[in-house]
mmCIF file of C-alpha atoms in Angstrom:
data_model
loop_
_atom_site.group_PDB
_atom_site.id
_atom_site.type_symbol
_atom_site.label_atom_id
_atom_site.label_comp_id
_atom_site.label_asym_id
_atom_site.label_seq_id
_atom_site.Cartn_x
_atom_site.Cartn_y
_atom_site.Cartn_z
ATOM 1 C CA UNK U 1 -60.851 95.472 12.217
ATOM 2 C CA UNK U 2 -58.569 98.437 11.929
ATOM 3 C CA UNK U 3 -55.744 98.541 9.453
ATOM 4 C CA UNK U 4 -53.244 97.970 12.230
ATOM 5 C CA UNK U 5 -55.129 94.958 13.461
ATOM 6 C CA UNK U 6 -55.312 93.513 9.963
ATOM 7 C CA UNK U 7 -51.612 93.988 9.471
ATOM 8 C CA UNK U 8 -50.834 92.315 12.778
ATOM 9 C CA UNK U 9 -53.166 89.479 11.888
ATOM 10 C CA UNK U 10 -51.440 88.991 8.531
ATOM 11 C CA UNK U 11 -48.020 88.990 10.161
ATOM 12 C CA UNK U 12 -49.135 86.397 12.693
ATOM 13 C CA UNK U 13 -50.554 84.224 9.931
ATOM 14 C CA UNK U 14 -47.431 84.646 7.839
ATOM 15 C CA UNK U 15 -45.187 83.818 10.758
ATOM 16 C CA UNK U 16 -47.311 80.795 11.627
ATOM 17 C CA UNK U 17 -47.261 79.691 8.014
ATOM 18 C CA UNK U 18 -43.463 80.108 7.860
ATOM 19 C CA UNK U 19 -42.992 78.140 11.057
ATOM 20 C CA UNK U 20 -45.362 75.465 9.851
ATOM 21 C CA UNK U 21 -43.520 75.187 6.553
ATOM 22 C CA UNK U 22 -40.174 75.068 8.397
ATOM 23 C CA UNK U 23 -41.458 72.357 10.712
ATOM 24 C CA UNK U 24 -42.879 70.523 7.752
ATOM 25 C CA UNK U 25 -39.546 70.649 5.916
ATOM 26 C CA UNK U 26 -37.703 69.597 9.048
ATOM 27 C CA UNK U 27 -40.172 66.779 9.528
ATOM 28 C CA UNK U 28 -39.705 65.709 5.943
ATOM 29 C CA UNK U 29 -35.921 65.784 6.325
ATOM 30 C CA UNK U 30 -36.122 63.823 9.558
ATOM 31 C CA UNK U 31 -38.485 61.343 7.974
ATOM 32 C CA UNK U 32 -36.217 60.994 4.941
ATOM 33 C CA UNK U 33 -33.165 60.556 7.174
ATOM 34 C CA UNK U 34 -34.969 57.963 9.254
ATOM 35 C CA UNK U 35 -36.129 56.230 6.113
ATOM 36 C CA UNK U 36 -32.538 56.141 4.859
ATOM 37 C CA UNK U 37 -31.396 54.712 8.188
ATOM 38 C CA UNK U 38 -34.081 52.057 8.034
ATOM 39 C CA UNK U 39 -33.194 51.307 4.427
ATOM 40 C CA UNK U 40 -29.466 51.086 5.214
ATOM 41 C CA UNK U 41 -30.163 48.884 8.194
ATOM 42 C CA UNK U 42 -32.466 46.696 6.158
ATOM 43 C CA UNK U 43 -29.856 46.453 3.392
ATOM 44 C CA UNK U 44 -27.161 45.546 5.930
ATOM 45 C CA UNK U 45 -29.470 42.965 7.475
ATOM 46 C CA UNK U 46 -30.246 41.489 4.076
ATOM 47 C CA UNK U 47 -26.526 41.376 3.196
ATOM 48 C CA UNK U 48 -25.800 39.753 6.517
ATOM 49 C CA UNK U 49 -28.516 37.169 5.945
ATOM 50 C CA UNK U 50 -27.336 36.550 2.387
ATOM 51 C CA UNK U 51 -23.712 36.303 3.558
ATOM 52 C CA UNK U 52 -24.675 33.805 6.237
ATOM 53 C CA UNK U 53 -26.727 31.859 3.696
ATOM 54 C CA UNK U 54 -23.810 31.790 1.250
ATOM 55 C CA UNK U 55 -21.427 30.660 3.991
ATOM 56 C CA UNK U 56 -23.852 27.937 5.067
ATOM 57 C CA UNK U 57 -24.292 26.908 1.448
ATOM 58 C CA UNK U 58 -20.522 26.660 1.000
ATOM 59 C CA UNK U 59 -20.228 24.660 4.215
ATOM 60 C CA UNK U 60 -22.965 22.251 3.156
ATOM 61 C CA UNK U 61 -21.411 21.925 -0.295
ATOM 62 C CA UNK U 62 -18.020 21.055 1.200
ATOM 63 C CA UNK U 63 -19.711 18.644 3.567
ATOM 64 C CA UNK U 64 -21.584 16.954 0.736
ATOM 65 C CA UNK U 65 -18.429 16.725 -1.398
ATOM 66 C CA UNK U 66 -16.479 15.305 1.534
ATOM 67 C CA UNK U 67 -19.261 12.800 2.208
ATOM 68 C CA UNK U 68 -19.346 11.794 -1.446
ATOM 69 C CA UNK U 69 -15.552 11.337 -1.510
ATOM 70 C CA UNK U 70 -15.581 9.326 1.716
ATOM 71 C CA UNK U 71 -18.368 7.125 0.374
ATOM 72 C CA UNK U 72 -16.574 6.708 -2.952
ATOM 73 C CA UNK U 73 -13.377 5.716 -1.154
ATOM 74 C CA UNK U 74 -15.312 3.356 1.105
ATOM 75 C CA UNK U 75 -16.830 1.676 -1.939
ATOM 76 C CA UNK U 76 -13.430 1.415 -3.637
ATOM 77 C CA UNK U 77 -11.897 -0.159 -0.536
ATOM 78 C CA UNK U 78 -14.866 -2.510 -0.165
ATOM 79 C CA UNK U 79 -14.434 -3.558 -3.787
ATOM 80 C CA UNK U 80 -10.712 -4.006 -3.171
ATOM 81 C CA UNK U 81 -11.472 -6.312 -0.241
ATOM 82 C CA UNK U 82 -13.751 -8.377 -2.488
ATOM 83 C CA UNK U 83 -11.019 -8.660 -5.116
ATOM 84 C CA UNK U 84 -8.386 -9.626 -2.547
ATOM 85 C CA UNK U 85 -10.664 -12.254 -1.035
ATOM 86 C CA UNK U 86 -11.345 -13.611 -4.517
ATOM 87 C CA UNK U 87 -7.611 -13.717 -5.308
ATOM 88 C CA UNK U 88 -6.904 -15.618 -2.085
ATOM 89 C CA UNK U 89 -9.743 -18.091 -2.662
ATOM 90 C CA UNK U 90 -8.711 -18.712 -6.277
ATOM 91 C CA UNK U 91 -5.093 -19.228 -5.230
ATOM 92 C CA UNK U 92 -6.064 -21.623 -2.457
ATOM 93 C CA UNK U 93 -8.376 -23.490 -4.834
ATOM 94 C CA UNK U 94 -5.602 -23.662 -7.430
ATOM 95 C CA UNK U 95 -3.295 -25.270 -4.868
ATOM 96 C CA UNK U 96 -5.887 -27.995 -4.430
ATOM 97 C CA UNK U 97 -6.074 -28.568 -8.192
ATOM 98 C CA UNK U 98 -2.368 -29.123 -8.881
ATOM 99 C CA UNK U 99 -1.558 -31.877 -11.312
ATOM 100 C CA UNK U 100 0.454 -34.830 -10.066
ATOM 101 C CA UNK U 101 3.623 -33.415 -11.636
ATOM 102 C CA UNK U 102 3.005 -29.926 -10.247
ATOM 103 C CA UNK U 103 2.476 -31.371 -6.790
ATOM 104 C CA UNK U 104 5.656 -33.412 -7.052
ATOM 105 C CA UNK U 105 7.667 -30.362 -8.161
ATOM 106 C CA UNK U 106 6.240 -28.346 -5.273
ATOM 107 C CA UNK U 107 7.072 -31.098 -2.764
ATOM 108 C CA UNK U 108 10.621 -31.190 -4.070
ATOM 109 C CA UNK U 109 11.030 -27.440 -3.607
ATOM 110 C CA UNK U 110 9.543 -27.620 -0.114
ATOM 111 C CA UNK U 111 11.932 -30.453 0.752
ATOM 112 C CA UNK U 112 14.974 -28.489 -0.424
ATOM 113 C CA UNK U 113 13.872 -25.444 1.568
ATOM 114 C CA UNK U 114 13.491 -27.563 4.694
ATOM 115 C CA UNK U 115 16.896 -29.195 4.158
ATOM 116 C CA UNK U 116 18.462 -25.749 3.776
ATOM 117 C CA UNK U 117 17.083 -24.784 7.201
ATOM 118 C CA UNK U 118 18.407 -27.892 8.955
ATOM 119 C CA UNK U 119 22.115 -28.520 9.678
ATOM 120 C CA UNK U 120 21.654 -32.303 9.958
ATOM 121 C CA UNK U 121 23.365 -34.631 7.483
ATOM 122 C CA UNK U 122 20.737 -37.350 7.825
ATOM 123 C CA UNK U 123 17.021 -36.610 7.542
ATOM 124 C CA UNK U 124 13.720 -38.443 7.205
ATOM 125 C CA UNK U 125 11.151 -37.478 4.566
ATOM 126 C CA UNK U 126 7.416 -38.017 5.049
ATOM 127 C CA UNK U 127 4.719 -37.462 2.424
ATOM 128 C CA UNK U 128 0.911 -37.508 2.801
ATOM 129 C CA UNK U 129 -0.668 -40.950 3.047
ATOM 130 C CA UNK U 130 -2.506 -40.259 -0.220
ATOM 131 C CA UNK U 131 0.761 -39.987 -2.196
ATOM 132 C CA UNK U 132 1.270 -42.466 -5.066
ATOM 133 C CA UNK U 133 3.347 -45.568 -4.396
ATOM 134 C CA UNK U 134 7.050 -44.971 -4.833
ATOM 135 C CA UNK U 135 6.609 -41.197 -4.667
ATOM 136 C CA UNK U 136 8.739 -40.732 -1.567
ATOM 137 C CA UNK U 137 11.662 -42.674 -3.122
ATOM 138 C CA UNK U 138 11.395 -40.620 -6.299
ATOM 139 C CA UNK U 139 11.309 -37.431 -4.260
ATOM 140 C CA UNK U 140 14.354 -38.473 -2.222
ATOM 141 C CA UNK U 141 16.393 -39.189 -5.351
ATOM 142 C CA UNK U 142 15.569 -35.836 -6.892
ATOM 143 C CA UNK U 143 15.936 -33.828 -3.671
ATOM 144 C CA UNK U 144 19.299 -35.465 -2.895
ATOM 145 C CA UNK U 145 20.632 -34.561 -6.329
ATOM 146 C CA UNK U 146 19.287 -31.010 -6.097
ATOM 147 C CA UNK U 147 20.723 -30.525 -2.595
ATOM 148 C CA UNK U 148 24.145 -31.655 -3.803
ATOM 149 C CA UNK U 149 23.946 -29.269 -6.755
ATOM 150 C CA UNK U 150 22.251 -26.160 -5.329
ATOM 151 C CA UNK U 151 23.070 -26.370 -1.619
ATOM 152 C CA UNK U 152 26.511 -27.951 -2.026
ATOM 153 C CA UNK U 153 25.594 -30.443 0.683
ATOM 154 C CA UNK U 154 25.737 -34.215 0.800
ATOM 155 C CA UNK U 155 22.581 -35.004 2.759
ATOM 156 C CA UNK U 156 21.319 -38.517 3.400
ATOM 157 C CA UNK U 157 17.536 -38.648 3.001
ATOM 158 C CA UNK U 158 15.416 -41.705 3.753
ATOM 159 C CA UNK U 159 11.692 -42.406 3.970
ATOM 160 C CA UNK U 160 10.135 -41.742 7.360
ATOM 161 C CA UNK U 161 8.096 -44.424 9.037
ATOM 162 C CA UNK U 162 5.053 -42.190 9.316
ATOM 163 C CA UNK U 163 2.801 -40.223 6.939
ATOM 164 C CA UNK U 164 2.979 -36.444 6.790
ATOM 165 C CA UNK U 165 0.288 -34.701 8.796
ATOM 166 C CA UNK U 166 -0.288 -32.229 5.946
ATOM 167 C CA UNK U 167 -2.209 -33.094 2.795
ATOM 168 C CA UNK U 168 -0.337 -30.739 0.482
ATOM 169 C CA UNK U 169 3.296 -30.803 1.527
ATOM 170 C CA UNK U 170 6.106 -32.683 3.221
ATOM 171 C CA UNK U 171 7.502 -33.246 6.689
ATOM 172 C CA UNK U 172 11.274 -33.365 7.167
ATOM 173 C CA UNK U 173 12.533 -34.696 10.491
ATOM 174 C CA UNK U 174 15.990 -35.226 11.930
ATOM 175 C CA UNK U 175 16.987 -38.833 12.669
ATOM 176 C CA UNK U 176 16.789 -38.279 16.411
ATOM 177 C CA UNK U 177 13.396 -36.558 16.067
ATOM 178 C CA UNK U 178 14.607 -33.399 17.785
ATOM 179 C CA UNK U 179 13.898 -31.155 14.794
ATOM 180 C CA UNK U 180 10.923 -31.314 12.470
ATOM 181 C CA UNK U 181 9.981 -28.960 9.648
ATOM 182 C CA UNK U 182 6.448 -29.096 8.270
ATOM 183 C CA UNK U 183 6.125 -27.665 4.775
ATOM 184 C CA UNK U 184 2.622 -27.003 3.458
ATOM 185 C CA UNK U 185 1.574 -25.076 0.361
ATOM 186 C CA UNK U 186 -1.607 -23.743 1.969
ATOM 187 C CA UNK U 187 0.206 -22.851 5.167
ATOM 188 C CA UNK U 188 2.807 -21.021 3.124
ATOM 189 C CA UNK U 189 0.044 -19.099 1.341
ATOM 190 C CA UNK U 190 -1.475 -18.102 4.693
ATOM 191 C CA UNK U 191 1.928 -17.057 5.987
ATOM 192 C CA UNK U 192 2.837 -15.033 2.903
ATOM 193 C CA UNK U 193 -0.648 -13.627 2.258
ATOM 194 C CA UNK U 194 -0.331 -10.376 4.285
ATOM 195 C CA UNK U 195 2.632 -9.281 2.169
ATOM 196 C CA UNK U 196 1.085 -10.552 -1.070
ATOM 197 C CA UNK U 197 -2.202 -8.887 -0.171
ATOM 198 C CA UNK U 198 -0.500 -5.530 0.311
ATOM 199 C CA UNK U 199 1.342 -5.890 -2.982
ATOM 200 C CA UNK U 200 -1.879 -6.662 -4.881
ATOM 201 C CA UNK U 201 -3.675 -3.784 -3.157
ATOM 202 C CA UNK U 202 -0.913 -1.341 -4.101
ATOM 203 C CA UNK U 203 -1.183 -2.387 -7.735
ATOM 204 C CA UNK U 204 -4.965 -1.963 -7.797
ATOM 205 C CA UNK U 205 -5.387 1.210 -5.708
ATOM 206 C CA UNK U 206 -1.971 2.836 -5.238
ATOM 207 C CA UNK U 207 -3.298 6.215 -4.028
ATOM 208 C CA UNK U 208 -5.591 4.783 -1.349
ATOM 209 C CA UNK U 209 -2.959 2.364 -0.070
ATOM 210 C CA UNK U 210 -0.306 5.084 0.131
ATOM 211 C CA UNK U 211 -2.767 7.321 2.021
ATOM 212 C CA UNK U 212 -3.660 4.485 4.389
ATOM 213 C CA UNK U 213 -0.001 3.727 5.083
ATOM 214 C CA UNK U 214 0.724 7.437 5.651
ATOM 215 C CA UNK U 215 -2.077 7.636 8.233
ATOM 216 C CA UNK U 216 -0.897 4.456 9.948
ATOM 217 C CA UNK U 217 2.698 5.725 9.988
#
């Protein structure tokens, strides 16, 4: 080779080397940029996945807590129902275990309440067939005196010619038979129980009962 040829050859090699290095640097930059893009995208994807996982975890946690609270409230209300049923059964059983004097006092009160509801001046009083002998006369004497004192009424009471159809109360009937009031302790309990039940429930679980009433209202 001549000197000129060698020089040209060196220039070509140098130029090729320069271009190769430039392309290599550009390729490295492009590769680094692409790698950064991939890394950023991967990071964003991971954050998105983690964010979704956290949100799902929070949702499940709230769901579990809500389920636990609902179950706890259900158990409290179920227990309340057991208590209320027990209270009713004990009360009803207690009515059947009244002493003779307690039963007489209750019959007297029931008689006065019936008399207060009836405008008649002459009434018949019937007691259960199982009542002791002379009980109706004793009841009439006491009820007549109590009516005169508490109701300010002079009511004529006399024994009815029939037994009361209830085993734990009295039957008061007008002389002409047009009006009859049946007074029974158990029937009164059944009639008053809804209100008594609500009162007992409020005392035992005030928050739940207030919430229930708010929802119903």
